Coordinates of C-alpha atoms in Angstrom, one line a residue:
M332 CA 0.0 0.0 0.0
H333 CA 1.2 3.5 -0.8
P334 CA -0.8 6.2 0.9
S335 CA -0.5 9.6 -0.5
P336 CA 2.0 12.0 1.2
R337 CA 0.6 14.4 3.7
R338 CA 1.0 18.1 3.0
R339 CA 1.3 20.6 5.9
R340 CA 1.3 24.3 5.8
V341 CA 3.7 25.9 8.3
L342 CA 4.5 29.5 9.0
A343 CA 8.0 30.9 9.3
A344 CA 8.8 33.2 12.2
L345 CA 7.9 36.9 12.1
P346 CA 9.7 39.6 14.0
V347 CA 9.3 38.9 17.8
L348 CA 7.2 41.9 18.6
L349 CA 4.9 41.5 15.7
L350 CA 4.5 37.8 16.4
T351 CA 3.7 38.4 20.0
A352 CA 1.1 41.0 19.2
L353 CA -0.6 38.9 16.6
L354 CA -0.4 35.3 17.9
A355 CA -0.7 35.7 21.7
P356 CA -4.4 36.3 21.7
A357 CA -5.1 33.5 19.4
A358 CA -3.3 30.9 21.4
S359 CA -6.0 30.7 24.0
A360 CA -9.0 31.5 21.8
S361 CA -10.9 28.8 20.1
P362 CA -11.6 29.5 16.4
A363 CA -15.2 30.8 16.0
A364 CA -17.4 29.6 13.1
P365 CA -19.6 32.5 12.1
E366 CA -23.2 32.4 11.1
T367 CA -24.0 32.8 7.5
P368 CA -25.1 36.4 7.0
E369 CA -27.7 37.6 4.5
P370 CA -26.5 39.3 1.4
A371 CA -26.3 43.1 1.7
R372 CA -29.3 45.1 0.5
I373 CA -27.9 47.5 -2.1
V374 CA -29.4 50.4 -4.0
L375 CA -27.4 51.8 -7.0
V376 CA -28.0 55.5 -7.5
L377 CA -27.1 56.8 -11.0
D378 CA -26.4 60.3 -12.0
L379 CA -28.4 61.1 -15.2
S380 CA -27.8 64.9 -15.1
G381 CA -27.2 66.7 -18.4
S382 CA -23.4 66.4 -18.2
M383 CA -23.7 62.7 -18.7
N384 CA -24.4 63.4 -22.4
E385 CA -20.8 64.6 -22.9
N386 CA -18.8 62.4 -25.3
D387 CA -15.5 62.0 -23.4
A388 CA -15.7 58.5 -21.9
G389 CA -13.2 56.7 -24.1
G390 CA -14.9 57.7 -27.4
R391 CA -18.5 57.4 -26.2
T392 CA -20.9 59.3 -24.0
R393 CA -20.7 59.1 -20.3
L394 CA -24.3 57.9 -20.4
A395 CA -23.4 55.0 -22.7
A396 CA -20.6 54.0 -20.4
A397 CA -22.8 54.1 -17.4
K398 CA -25.4 51.9 -19.1
Q399 CA -22.8 49.3 -19.9
A400 CA -21.5 49.3 -16.3
V401 CA -25.0 49.1 -14.7
T402 CA -26.1 46.4 -17.1
R403 CA -23.0 44.4 -16.1
I404 CA -24.0 44.7 -12.4
I405 CA -27.5 43.5 -13.2
E406 CA -26.3 40.5 -15.2
T407 CA -23.8 39.3 -12.5
A408 CA -25.9 40.0 -9.4
P409 CA -26.7 36.8 -7.4
E410 CA -30.3 35.9 -7.4
Q411 CA -30.5 36.0 -3.6
A412 CA -28.9 39.5 -3.4
P413 CA -31.5 42.3 -2.9
L414 CA -30.7 45.1 -5.5
G415 CA -32.5 48.4 -6.2
L416 CA -32.0 51.2 -8.6
R417 CA -32.6 54.9 -8.2
V418 CA -31.7 57.7 -10.7
Y419 CA -31.7 61.5 -10.5
G420 CA -31.7 64.2 -13.2
A421 CA -33.5 61.8 -15.6
T422 CA -36.8 63.4 -16.5
Y423 CA -36.7 67.2 -16.2
P424 CA -34.6 69.1 -18.8
G425 CA -35.8 72.6 -17.9
Q426 CA -34.2 75.4 -15.8
D427 CA -36.6 75.6 -12.8
K428 CA -34.3 74.7 -9.9
K429 CA -37.1 73.7 -7.6
Q430 CA -38.5 71.2 -10.0
G431 CA -35.1 70.0 -11.2
C432 CA -33.8 69.4 -7.7
A433 CA -36.8 67.1 -7.0
D434 CA -36.1 65.0 -10.0
T435 CA -35.2 61.6 -8.5
Q436 CA -37.1 58.3 -9.1
Q437 CA -36.9 54.8 -7.7
V438 CA -36.6 52.8 -10.9
L439 CA -36.4 49.4 -9.2
P440 CA -37.4 48.6 -5.6
V441 CA -34.8 46.7 -3.5
A442 CA -35.6 43.0 -4.3
A443 CA -33.9 39.8 -5.3
M444 CA -32.6 39.7 -8.9
D445 CA -34.5 36.7 -10.2
R446 CA -34.8 36.1 -14.0
A447 CA -37.9 38.3 -14.5
A448 CA -36.4 41.2 -12.3
R449 CA -33.1 41.0 -14.2
A450 CA -34.8 41.2 -17.6
D451 CA -37.0 44.1 -16.5
A452 CA -34.0 46.0 -15.0
K453 CA -31.9 45.7 -18.2
K454 CA -34.8 47.0 -20.3
R455 CA -35.3 50.0 -18.0
V456 CA -31.5 50.8 -18.1
E457 CA -31.5 50.7 -21.9
G458 CA -34.2 53.5 -21.9
F459 CA -32.3 55.9 -19.7
T460 CA -31.7 59.5 -20.9
A461 CA -29.7 62.2 -19.2
A462 CA -31.4 65.6 -18.8
G463 CA -31.2 67.7 -15.7
F464 CA -29.9 68.7 -12.3
T465 CA -27.6 66.9 -9.7
P466 CA -29.5 66.7 -6.4
I467 CA -27.1 64.5 -4.5
G468 CA -28.1 65.4 -1.0
V469 CA -31.8 64.8 -1.8
Y470 CA -31.3 61.4 -3.3
L471 CA -29.1 60.2 -0.5
R472 CA -32.1 60.7 1.9
E473 CA -34.4 58.9 -0.6
A474 CA -32.0 56.0 -1.2
A475 CA -31.7 55.5 2.6
K476 CA -35.5 55.2 2.7
D477 CA -35.4 52.7 -0.2
L478 CA -33.2 50.3 1.9
G479 CA -35.3 50.3 5.1
T480 CA -33.9 50.4 8.6
T481 CA -32.5 47.0 9.3
G482 CA -29.8 44.6 8.0
N483 CA -26.6 45.1 6.0
R484 CA -27.3 48.0 3.7
R485 CA -25.2 50.0 1.2
I486 CA -25.7 52.8 -1.3
V487 CA -23.5 52.8 -4.4
L488 CA -23.4 56.2 -6.1
V489 CA -22.1 57.0 -9.6
S490 CA -21.7 60.7 -10.3
D491 CA -19.8 62.9 -12.7
G492 CA -20.0 66.2 -10.9
E493 CA -20.9 68.4 -7.9
D494 CA -24.3 68.7 -6.3
T495 CA -26.2 71.6 -8.1
C496 CA -29.1 71.7 -5.6
A497 CA -27.5 72.3 -2.2
P498 CA -28.8 72.8 0.4
P499 CA -28.7 70.3 1.7
P500 CA -25.0 69.8 1.2
P501 CA -24.4 66.1 0.4
C502 CA -21.7 65.5 3.0
D503 CA -23.9 67.0 5.7
V504 CA -26.7 64.6 4.7
A505 CA -24.2 61.7 5.0
R506 CA -23.3 62.9 8.5
E507 CA -27.0 63.4 9.3
L508 CA -27.7 59.7 8.4
K509 CA -24.8 58.5 10.5
A510 CA -25.9 60.7 13.5
Q511 CA -29.3 59.1 13.3
G512 CA -27.8 55.8 13.9
V513 CA -28.6 54.6 10.4
D514 CA -26.2 51.7 9.8
L515 CA -25.4 52.0 6.1
A516 CA -22.4 52.8 4.1
V517 CA -22.2 54.9 0.9
D518 CA -19.7 53.8 -1.8
V519 CA -19.0 56.3 -4.5
V520 CA -17.5 56.1 -8.0
G521 CA -16.5 59.5 -9.4
F522 CA -16.9 59.3 -13.2
R523 CA -14.5 61.8 -14.8
T524 CA -15.1 64.2 -11.9
P525 CA -13.3 67.5 -11.4
S526 CA -11.2 68.0 -8.2
S527 CA -13.9 70.0 -6.5
A528 CA -16.5 67.3 -7.1
R529 CA -14.1 64.6 -6.0
T530 CA -13.6 66.2 -2.6
Q531 CA -17.3 66.3 -2.1
L532 CA -17.9 62.7 -3.2
K533 CA -15.0 61.4 -1.1
C534 CA -16.4 63.1 1.9
I535 CA -19.7 61.2 1.5
A536 CA -17.8 57.9 1.4
D537 CA -15.5 58.8 4.3
V538 CA -18.1 59.8 6.8
T539 CA -20.3 56.8 6.1
G540 CA -17.5 54.2 6.2
G541 CA -17.8 53.6 2.4
S542 CA -15.2 53.5 -0.4
Y543 CA -14.3 56.0 -3.1
A544 CA -12.9 55.2 -6.6
D545 CA -12.3 57.2 -9.8
A546 CA -13.2 56.0 -13.2
Q547 CA -12.1 57.6 -16.5
D548 CA -13.8 55.3 -19.1
A549 CA -16.3 52.6 -19.6
D550 CA -14.0 49.7 -18.6
S551 CA -12.8 51.3 -15.4
L552 CA -16.4 52.3 -14.4
T553 CA -17.5 48.7 -15.0
G554 CA -14.6 47.3 -13.0
N555 CA -14.9 49.7 -10.1
L556 CA -18.7 49.2 -9.8
G557 CA -18.3 45.5 -9.9
T558 CA -15.7 45.6 -7.1
L559 CA -18.0 47.7 -4.9
F560 CA -21.0 45.4 -5.4
R561 CA -18.9 42.3 -4.8
K562 CA -17.7 43.7 -1.5
G563 CA -21.3 44.0 -0.3
W564 CA -22.4 40.6 -1.6
R565 CA -19.7 38.0 -0.8
T566 CA -16.0 37.2 -0.5
Y567 CA -16.1 33.4 -0.8
Q568 CA -19.1 31.7 -2.4
A569 CA -19.4 28.2 -1.0
T570 CA -21.4 26.0 -3.4
G571 CA -22.4 22.3 -3.9
K572 CA -25.2 19.8 -3.7
P573 CA -26.4 19.8 -0.1
V574 CA -25.3 16.7 1.9
S575 CA -25.1 15.8 5.5
G576 CA -22.1 13.7 6.3
S577 CA -22.2 11.2 9.2
L578 CA -20.9 12.3 12.6
N579 CA -20.7 8.7 13.8
G580 CA -18.4 7.0 11.4
C581 CA -18.6 5.2 8.1
Q582 CA -21.4 2.8 9.0
D583 CA -24.0 5.7 8.9
A584 CA -22.4 7.7 6.1
P585 CA -24.2 8.8 3.0
L586 CA -22.9 7.5 -0.4
V587 CA -21.4 10.3 -2.6
A588 CA -20.9 10.0 -6.3
P589 CA -18.4 12.1 -8.2
G590 CA -19.5 15.8 -7.8
Q591 CA -19.2 18.7 -5.5
Y592 CA -21.1 18.8 -2.2
L593 CA -21.9 21.4 0.5
D594 CA -21.8 20.3 4.1
K595 CA -20.9 22.0 7.4
F596 CA -18.7 21.5 10.4
T597 CA -20.6 21.5 13.6
G598 CA -18.8 21.6 16.9
G599 CA -15.6 19.6 16.7
R600 CA -17.2 16.7 14.8
D601 CA -15.6 15.0 11.8
L602 CA -17.6 14.2 8.7
Y603 CA -17.8 10.7 7.1
Y604 CA -19.0 9.7 3.6
K605 CA -19.1 6.4 1.6
V606 CA -17.7 6.3 -1.9
K607 CA -17.5 3.6 -4.6
K608 CA -14.0 2.9 -6.0
R609 CA -12.6 -0.2 -7.7
T610 CA -8.9 -1.0 -7.5
D611 CA -8.4 0.0 -11.1
Q612 CA -9.8 3.5 -10.4
R613 CA -8.2 6.6 -8.9
L614 CA -10.0 8.8 -6.4
Q615 CA -9.6 12.5 -5.7
V616 CA -11.0 14.1 -2.6
S617 CA -10.7 17.8 -1.9
A618 CA -12.2 19.7 1.1
T619 CA -12.5 23.5 1.7
A620 CA -13.6 25.0 5.0
V621 CA -14.8 28.6 4.9
A622 CA -15.0 31.1 7.8
E623 CA -16.1 34.7 7.8
Q624 CA -13.5 36.2 10.2
G625 CA -10.7 33.7 10.1
Y626 CA -9.4 30.6 11.9
G627 CA -7.5 30.4 15.2
R628 CA -3.9 29.4 15.2
G629 CA -3.4 25.7 14.8
S630 CA -6.6 25.0 12.9
M631 CA -6.3 22.0 10.6
I632 CA -8.4 20.3 8.0
T633 CA -7.6 16.7 6.8
V634 CA -9.0 14.6 4.1
A635 CA -8.5 10.8 4.0
A636 CA -10.0 7.9 2.3
G637 CA -9.7 4.1 2.3
P638 CA -11.5 0.9 3.0
P639 CA -13.7 1.0 6.2
G640 CA -12.4 -0.9 9.1
D641 CA -10.6 -0.5 12.3
G642 CA -9.2 3.0 12.9
Q643 CA -9.5 5.9 10.4
P644 CA -9.6 5.2 6.7
R645 CA -6.4 6.4 5.1
A646 CA -5.0 3.6 2.8
W647 CA -6.0 5.4 -0.4
L648 CA -5.1 9.0 0.4
R649 CA -4.4 11.4 3.2
E650 CA -3.6 15.1 2.9
F651 CA -3.9 18.0 5.4
D652 CA -3.5 21.7 5.7
Q653 CA -2.8 23.6 8.9
S654 CA -3.1 27.3 9.8
M655 CA -0.8 28.8 12.3
G656 CA -2.6 32.2 12.1
W657 CA -5.9 33.5 10.9
A658 CA -7.1 32.1 7.6
N659 CA -10.6 32.5 6.1
V660 CA -10.2 29.4 3.9
I661 CA -8.4 26.2 4.7
T662 CA -8.3 23.8 1.8
T663 CA -6.6 20.6 0.9
G664 CA -7.0 17.5 -1.3
G665 CA -5.4 14.3 -2.5
R666 CA -5.4 11.6 -5.1
S667 CA -5.0 7.9 -4.7
K668 CA -2.0 6.3 -6.4
P669 CA -2.4 4.6 -9.8
G670 CA -2.6 0.8 -10.3
S671 CA -4.3 -2.0 -8.4
G672 CA -1.1 -2.9 -6.7
N673 CA -1.1 0.4 -4.9
D674 CA -4.6 0.1 -3.6
E675 CA -6.1 -1.9 -0.8
P676 CA -9.5 -3.2 -2.0
A677 CA -12.6 -2.4 -0.2
P678 CA -15.5 -4.8 0.5
D679 CA -18.1 -4.3 -2.3
D680 CA -15.8 -1.6 -3.6
T681 CA -17.2 0.8 -1.1
G682 CA -14.7 2.9 0.8
C683 CA -15.0 5.7 3.3
I684 CA -14.0 9.4 3.2
I685 CA -13.3 11.3 6.3
V686 CA -12.9 15.1 6.6
E687 CA -11.2 15.6 9.9
N688 CA -12.3 18.7 11.7
D689 CA -9.6 20.4 13.8
V690 CA -11.1 23.8 13.1
T691 CA -14.3 24.1 15.1
K692 CA -14.9 23.1 18.7
S693 CA -17.9 22.2 20.8
G694 CA -20.3 25.2 20.9
D695 CA -19.0 26.8 17.8
K696 CA -21.5 27.8 15.1
P697 CA -21.8 25.8 11.9
M698 CA -19.1 26.4 9.2
P699 CA -19.6 25.7 5.4
V700 CA -17.4 22.9 4.0
E701 CA -17.1 22.1 0.3
L702 CA -16.4 18.5 -0.6
L703 CA -15.2 17.7 -4.2
V704 CA -15.1 14.0 -5.2
G705 CA -13.7 12.7 -8.5
I706 CA -12.9 9.3 -10.2
A707 CA -10.4 8.5 -12.9
D708 CA -10.5 5.2 -14.9
A709 CA -10.3 3.8 -18.4
T710 CA -13.8 5.2 -19.2
T711 CA -12.9 8.8 -18.2
Q712 CA -9.6 8.4 -20.0
Q713 CA -11.4 8.1 -23.3
A714 CA -13.5 11.2 -22.8
G715 CA -12.8 14.2 -25.0
A716 CA -11.0 17.2 -23.6
R717 CA -13.2 20.2 -22.7
T718 CA -11.8 23.4 -21.3
P719 CA -13.5 26.8 -20.7
E720 CA -12.9 29.6 -23.1
P721 CA -10.4 32.1 -21.5
R722 CA -11.9 35.5 -20.8
T723 CA -10.4 38.9 -21.4
G724 CA -11.1 42.6 -20.5
A725 CA -13.9 43.3 -18.0
D726 CA -15.0 39.6 -18.3
A727 CA -11.7 38.5 -16.8
E728 CA -12.4 39.9 -13.3
G729 CA -11.7 37.3 -10.7
G730 CA -14.4 35.2 -9.1
F731 CA -14.8 34.5 -5.4
S732 CA -14.4 30.7 -5.0
F733 CA -12.8 27.8 -6.7
N734 CA -16.0 27.1 -8.5
S735 CA -16.4 30.7 -9.7
A736 CA -12.7 31.2 -10.5
T737 CA -12.5 33.1 -13.8
P738 CA -10.8 31.2 -16.7
I739 CA -7.9 33.1 -18.2
G740 CA -5.0 32.4 -20.6
P741 CA -1.5 33.7 -20.8
G742 CA -1.3 37.5 -20.8
T743 CA -1.9 40.4 -18.5
H744 CA -5.3 41.0 -16.8
R745 CA -6.1 44.3 -14.9
Q746 CA -8.9 45.3 -12.5
S747 CA -9.4 46.9 -9.2
I748 CA -10.0 45.1 -5.9
A749 CA -11.1 46.2 -2.5
V750 CA -8.8 45.6 0.5
G751 CA -9.9 42.3 2.0
E752 CA -11.1 40.8 -1.3
A753 CA -9.4 37.7 -2.5
P754 CA -10.4 37.0 -6.1
F755 CA -9.7 33.7 -7.9
W756 CA -8.7 32.9 -11.5
R757 CA -8.0 29.6 -13.1
V758 CA -5.7 28.4 -15.9
E759 CA -5.4 24.9 -17.5
L760 CA -1.9 23.3 -17.4
K761 CA -0.5 20.0 -18.7
A762 CA 2.6 18.1 -17.6
G763 CA 5.7 19.6 -19.2
Q764 CA 4.4 23.1 -19.2
K765 CA 5.8 25.8 -16.9
L766 CA 3.8 28.4 -15.0
T767 CA 4.9 31.9 -14.0
V768 CA 2.5 34.2 -12.2
K769 CA 3.4 37.9 -11.6
A770 CA 0.8 39.9 -9.6
G771 CA 1.2 43.6 -9.1
V772 CA -0.6 46.2 -7.1
D773 CA -0.5 50.0 -7.2
I774 CA -0.7 51.4 -3.6
P775 CA -2.1 55.0 -3.6
A776 CA -0.3 57.8 -1.7
D777 CA -3.2 58.2 0.7
F778 CA -3.5 54.4 1.5
P779 CA -4.2 54.0 5.3
H780 CA -1.2 52.0 6.2
A781 CA -0.7 49.6 9.1
T782 CA 2.3 47.6 10.2
T783 CA 0.7 44.3 9.1
A784 CA -0.6 45.3 5.6
G785 CA 0.6 43.1 2.8
W786 CA 0.3 42.1 -0.8
G787 CA 0.1 38.4 -1.7
V788 CA -0.5 35.8 -4.3
T789 CA -1.4 32.1 -3.8
V790 CA -1.4 29.3 -6.4
Y791 CA -3.5 26.2 -5.8
N792 CA -3.1 23.0 -7.8
A793 CA -5.9 20.8 -9.2
Q794 CA -6.3 19.1 -5.9
R795 CA -7.1 22.5 -4.4
E796 CA -4.1 22.6 -2.1
A797 CA -1.7 25.5 -1.9
A798 CA 1.5 25.1 -3.9
Q799 CA 4.8 27.0 -3.2
C800 CA 4.9 30.5 -4.7
N801 CA 8.7 31.0 -5.0
T802 CA 12.0 29.7 -3.7
D803 CA 12.2 32.0 -0.7
H804 CA 8.8 30.6 0.4
N805 CA 7.2 34.1 0.6
L806 CA 3.6 34.4 -0.3
T807 CA 3.2 38.1 0.7
E808 CA 5.1 41.3 0.5
L809 CA 4.8 43.6 3.5
I810 CA 3.8 47.1 2.4
R811 CA 5.1 48.9 5.5
G812 CA 4.1 52.4 4.4
R813 CA 5.3 51.9 0.8
T814 CA 3.3 53.4 -2.1
G815 CA 3.5 52.8 -5.8
R816 CA 4.0 49.5 -7.6
I817 CA 4.6 46.3 -5.6
E818 CA 4.9 43.0 -7.3
R819 CA 5.0 39.3 -6.3
V820 CA 6.3 36.6 -8.6
C821 CA 5.5 32.8 -8.4
G822 CA 7.6 30.5 -10.6
P823 CA 8.5 29.5 -13.1
W824 CA 7.4 26.0 -11.9
E825 CA 7.2 23.0 -14.2
I826 CA 4.1 20.9 -14.0
T827 CA 5.0 17.3 -13.5
E828 CA 3.1 14.0 -13.2
G829 CA 3.2 12.9 -9.5
D830 CA 4.6 9.4 -8.6
D831 CA 6.0 7.7 -5.6
T832 CA 9.6 9.0 -6.1
K833 CA 8.6 12.6 -5.7
S834 CA 8.0 14.3 -2.4
S835 CA 8.7 17.9 -1.5
A836 CA 10.6 18.4 -4.8
S837 CA 7.5 19.1 -6.7
K838 CA 6.4 22.0 -4.4
G839 CA 2.8 21.1 -5.2
Y840 CA 3.1 21.3 -9.0
D841 CA 3.0 17.5 -9.6
V842 CA -0.7 17.5 -10.6
P843 CA -1.7 18.5 -14.1
G844 CA -5.1 20.1 -14.6
T845 CA -6.8 23.2 -13.3
Y846 CA -4.6 25.6 -11.3
Y847 CA -6.1 28.4 -9.3
I848 CA -4.5 31.8 -8.7
Q849 CA -5.6 34.1 -5.8
A850 CA -4.5 37.7 -5.1
Q851 CA -5.1 39.9 -2.1
V852 CA -4.2 43.1 -0.3
A853 CA -4.6 42.0 3.3
E854 CA -5.0 44.5 6.1
P855 CA -6.4 43.6 9.5
G856 CA -7.4 47.0 10.6
D857 CA -10.9 48.5 9.8
K858 CA -9.4 51.7 8.4
A859 CA -8.4 50.2 5.1
K860 CA -11.4 47.9 4.6
G861 CA -12.9 48.5 1.2
V862 CA -10.2 50.8 -0.2
L863 CA -9.9 50.2 -3.9
V864 CA -6.5 49.5 -5.4
P865 CA -5.7 48.7 -9.1
I866 CA -4.0 45.3 -9.6
S867 CA -2.6 43.4 -12.6
L868 CA -2.1 39.7 -13.0
T869 CA 0.3 38.4 -15.6
V870 CA 0.3 34.7 -16.5
D871 CA 2.9 33.0 -18.6
V872 CA 2.7 29.4 -19.7
S873 CA 5.8 28.1 -21.5
G874 CA 7.2 24.7 -22.4
T875 CA 5.8 21.8 -24.5
P876 CA 3.2 19.5 -23.1
R877 CA 4.6 16.1 -22.4
P878 CA 3.2 13.3 -24.6
G879 CA 1.3 10.6 -22.8
N880 CA -2.0 10.0 -21.2
G881 CA -2.4 11.6 -17.8
P882 CA -5.2 10.7 -15.5
V883 CA -8.6 12.2 -16.4
F884 CA -10.8 12.8 -13.4
F885 CA -14.6 12.9 -13.7
F886 CA -16.3 15.1 -11.2
G887 CA -19.8 14.3 -12.0
D888 CA -22.6 16.0 -13.8
D889 CA -22.8 19.7 -13.2
A890 CA -25.1 19.3 -10.2
T891 CA -24.4 22.6 -8.6
Q892 CA -25.5 24.5 -11.7
G893 CA -28.3 22.3 -12.7
K894 CA -26.8 21.7 -16.2
A895 CA -26.4 18.7 -18.3
P896 CA -23.4 16.4 -17.9
S897 CA -20.1 17.6 -19.4
A898 CA -17.2 15.6 -20.8
A899 CA -14.2 14.9 -18.6
N900 CA -11.1 16.8 -19.6
G901 CA -7.9 15.3 -20.8
D902 CA -4.6 15.4 -18.9
G903 CA -6.1 15.7 -15.5
T904 CA -8.2 18.8 -16.3
Q905 CA -11.3 18.9 -14.2
S906 CA -14.8 18.7 -15.6
G907 CA -18.4 18.5 -14.4
T908 CA -18.9 20.1 -11.0
G909 CA -15.1 20.4 -10.6
G910 CA -14.4 22.0 -13.9
A911 CA -17.5 23.2 -15.8
T912 CA -18.8 24.8 -12.6
A913 CA -15.5 26.5 -12.2
A914 CA -15.8 27.9 -15.6
A915 CA -19.3 29.1 -15.0
R916 CA -19.8 32.8 -14.5
D917 CA -19.9 34.0 -10.9
D918 CA -23.6 34.6 -11.2
G919 CA -24.6 33.4 -7.8
R920 CA -27.3 30.9 -9.1
S921 CA -25.8 27.7 -7.6
V922 CA -27.9 25.3 -5.6
G923 CA -27.0 25.5 -1.9
E924 CA -25.1 28.8 -2.4
I925 CA -23.9 30.4 0.8
A926 CA -22.9 34.1 0.5
L927 CA -20.1 34.9 2.8
W928 CA -18.1 38.1 2.9
A929 CA -15.2 38.9 5.2
G930 CA -13.6 42.0 6.5
A931 CA -9.9 42.4 5.8
G932 CA -8.1 39.2 5.5
A933 CA -10.6 37.3 3.3
G934 CA -9.2 34.3 1.4
V935 CA -6.2 32.2 2.4
L936 CA -3.5 34.7 3.2
L937 CA -2.5 33.9 6.8
L938 CA -1.8 36.3 9.6
C939 CA -3.9 38.9 7.7
G940 CA -1.7 38.7 4.6
I941 CA 1.7 38.9 6.3
A942 CA 2.6 35.3 7.0
V943 CA 5.2 33.4 5.2
R944 CA 4.3 29.8 4.5
V945 CA 6.4 26.7 3.7
L946 CA 4.8 23.6 2.3
L947 CA 6.2 20.3 3.5
R948 CA 5.2 16.8 2.2
R949 CA 5.3 13.9 4.7
R950 CA 4.4 10.3 4.5
A951 CA 1.1 9.5 6.2
A952 CA 1.5 7.7 9.5

């Protein structure tokens, strides 16, 4: 028997004072599993004043650019996320100030974006015209009324100029709302705004705890709006077919076929599942636990599988991942070794999967767990290759989970992200190819720095476990008051085909298939939450794919999206729930979706983005 090697994530030492400040409180605190919050109620307020007719937005009118950006928001809004739309300056083209300054309308009430609401909203946006005044203060009050008085609420404002109707001054209205105890934030995108208007709009965002971003053309407006809306809706989107693993061992466990499932950790209990696997088949099991605020130091998730019997099943595979700081995602996975001589047979070909829970403890709240199960055999080996079409431009904005990771190809991709966001991209790789990832961020001069702010990039392999970034083992770059361009480079790493002779030498790149890339500006303090920063992601794939037939894993029909079965991909590329779902747009329409958003530190960057991790492979005990 040849069990898979274990992989462990370990953090290198930080400076003593910083380490003491960060880790001492966590040593005695048990990691808390948060409740799943409801998606934020958001109302988008669009400036349709006469100046939006100017033709200076990248060769088109500002109005046309705004229509494109708003339509994109409507198309990508999760069905469960309540969204409303209000406009001002849209109907009165005259000069009467009293009448013009009352010109604001609720176009769409705040409601879930189901298919009918989405179609209606897009039709209404297409008919927008720009005509009149800019009553920013007036519409802030009205938009707050649109959202009601309870729950997580945000206003997202797009404006190209100063308020032309004061009083009331817009920033005073923002202070007024805060003074009334109204718990809502106002995010603002200044669209080709002059400096005087920018000061006014930034004040609105600052006093309400929102974010401000500039946009100069249609693409930057679309990107910045998308970032602001994602910040309110989710950070990691956990998806899968609902399942309840046994808490009492393999004998009571449900049988899982290839596919992705959504379960939860409760208390400190492990999860068990039955799985069918012959000795001529290979099994992949990946598990991802998701928290809102992060894990305590020492939290660990382990996946193992093997024939049921005495002790824990582990004869087929065992992999684990450990956090020594605060991570919002702990993920790991493994594959059984090829060939019947490497596998212990199971009675009736029915084995057992265990996801060991060293994350939550008794009394903790439930925590979402994704379980991905795949099988490779001669049947899947004959399936035709199917990979998603890479996206470019605004369509290449990162998604917010493994399943919604955006497919990209070689080249440079640009967007803005909010501090605390951790978007995902995916790229298909074959044995013999080399991957290099260069991620850059532009830190503005007015960035609210803290000692622990950092810029990081993480690469995950097709088993959904973190691979090493570079030879100095650093995943993050401490910002430490720096401004301007900061870059992190992972690779070049050659993709190999894993076997028994390789251990730590592969650094996690011994699994051909779908690789995931995640980038983040991590900042533990509230001051920087939501600050927008432009980033770039450059992916280079070189080398010649090695001839031969790698394992082809089938991850089931696309159950989480309710679509027809898809073909398994060649050379280890994932398909079905593991691949086709990953290629699907981040439209939030998955069965069992749980919308989670974090503060700073979302994603897998440990110690709020400042930790240094080393990946070690060890033989299972």
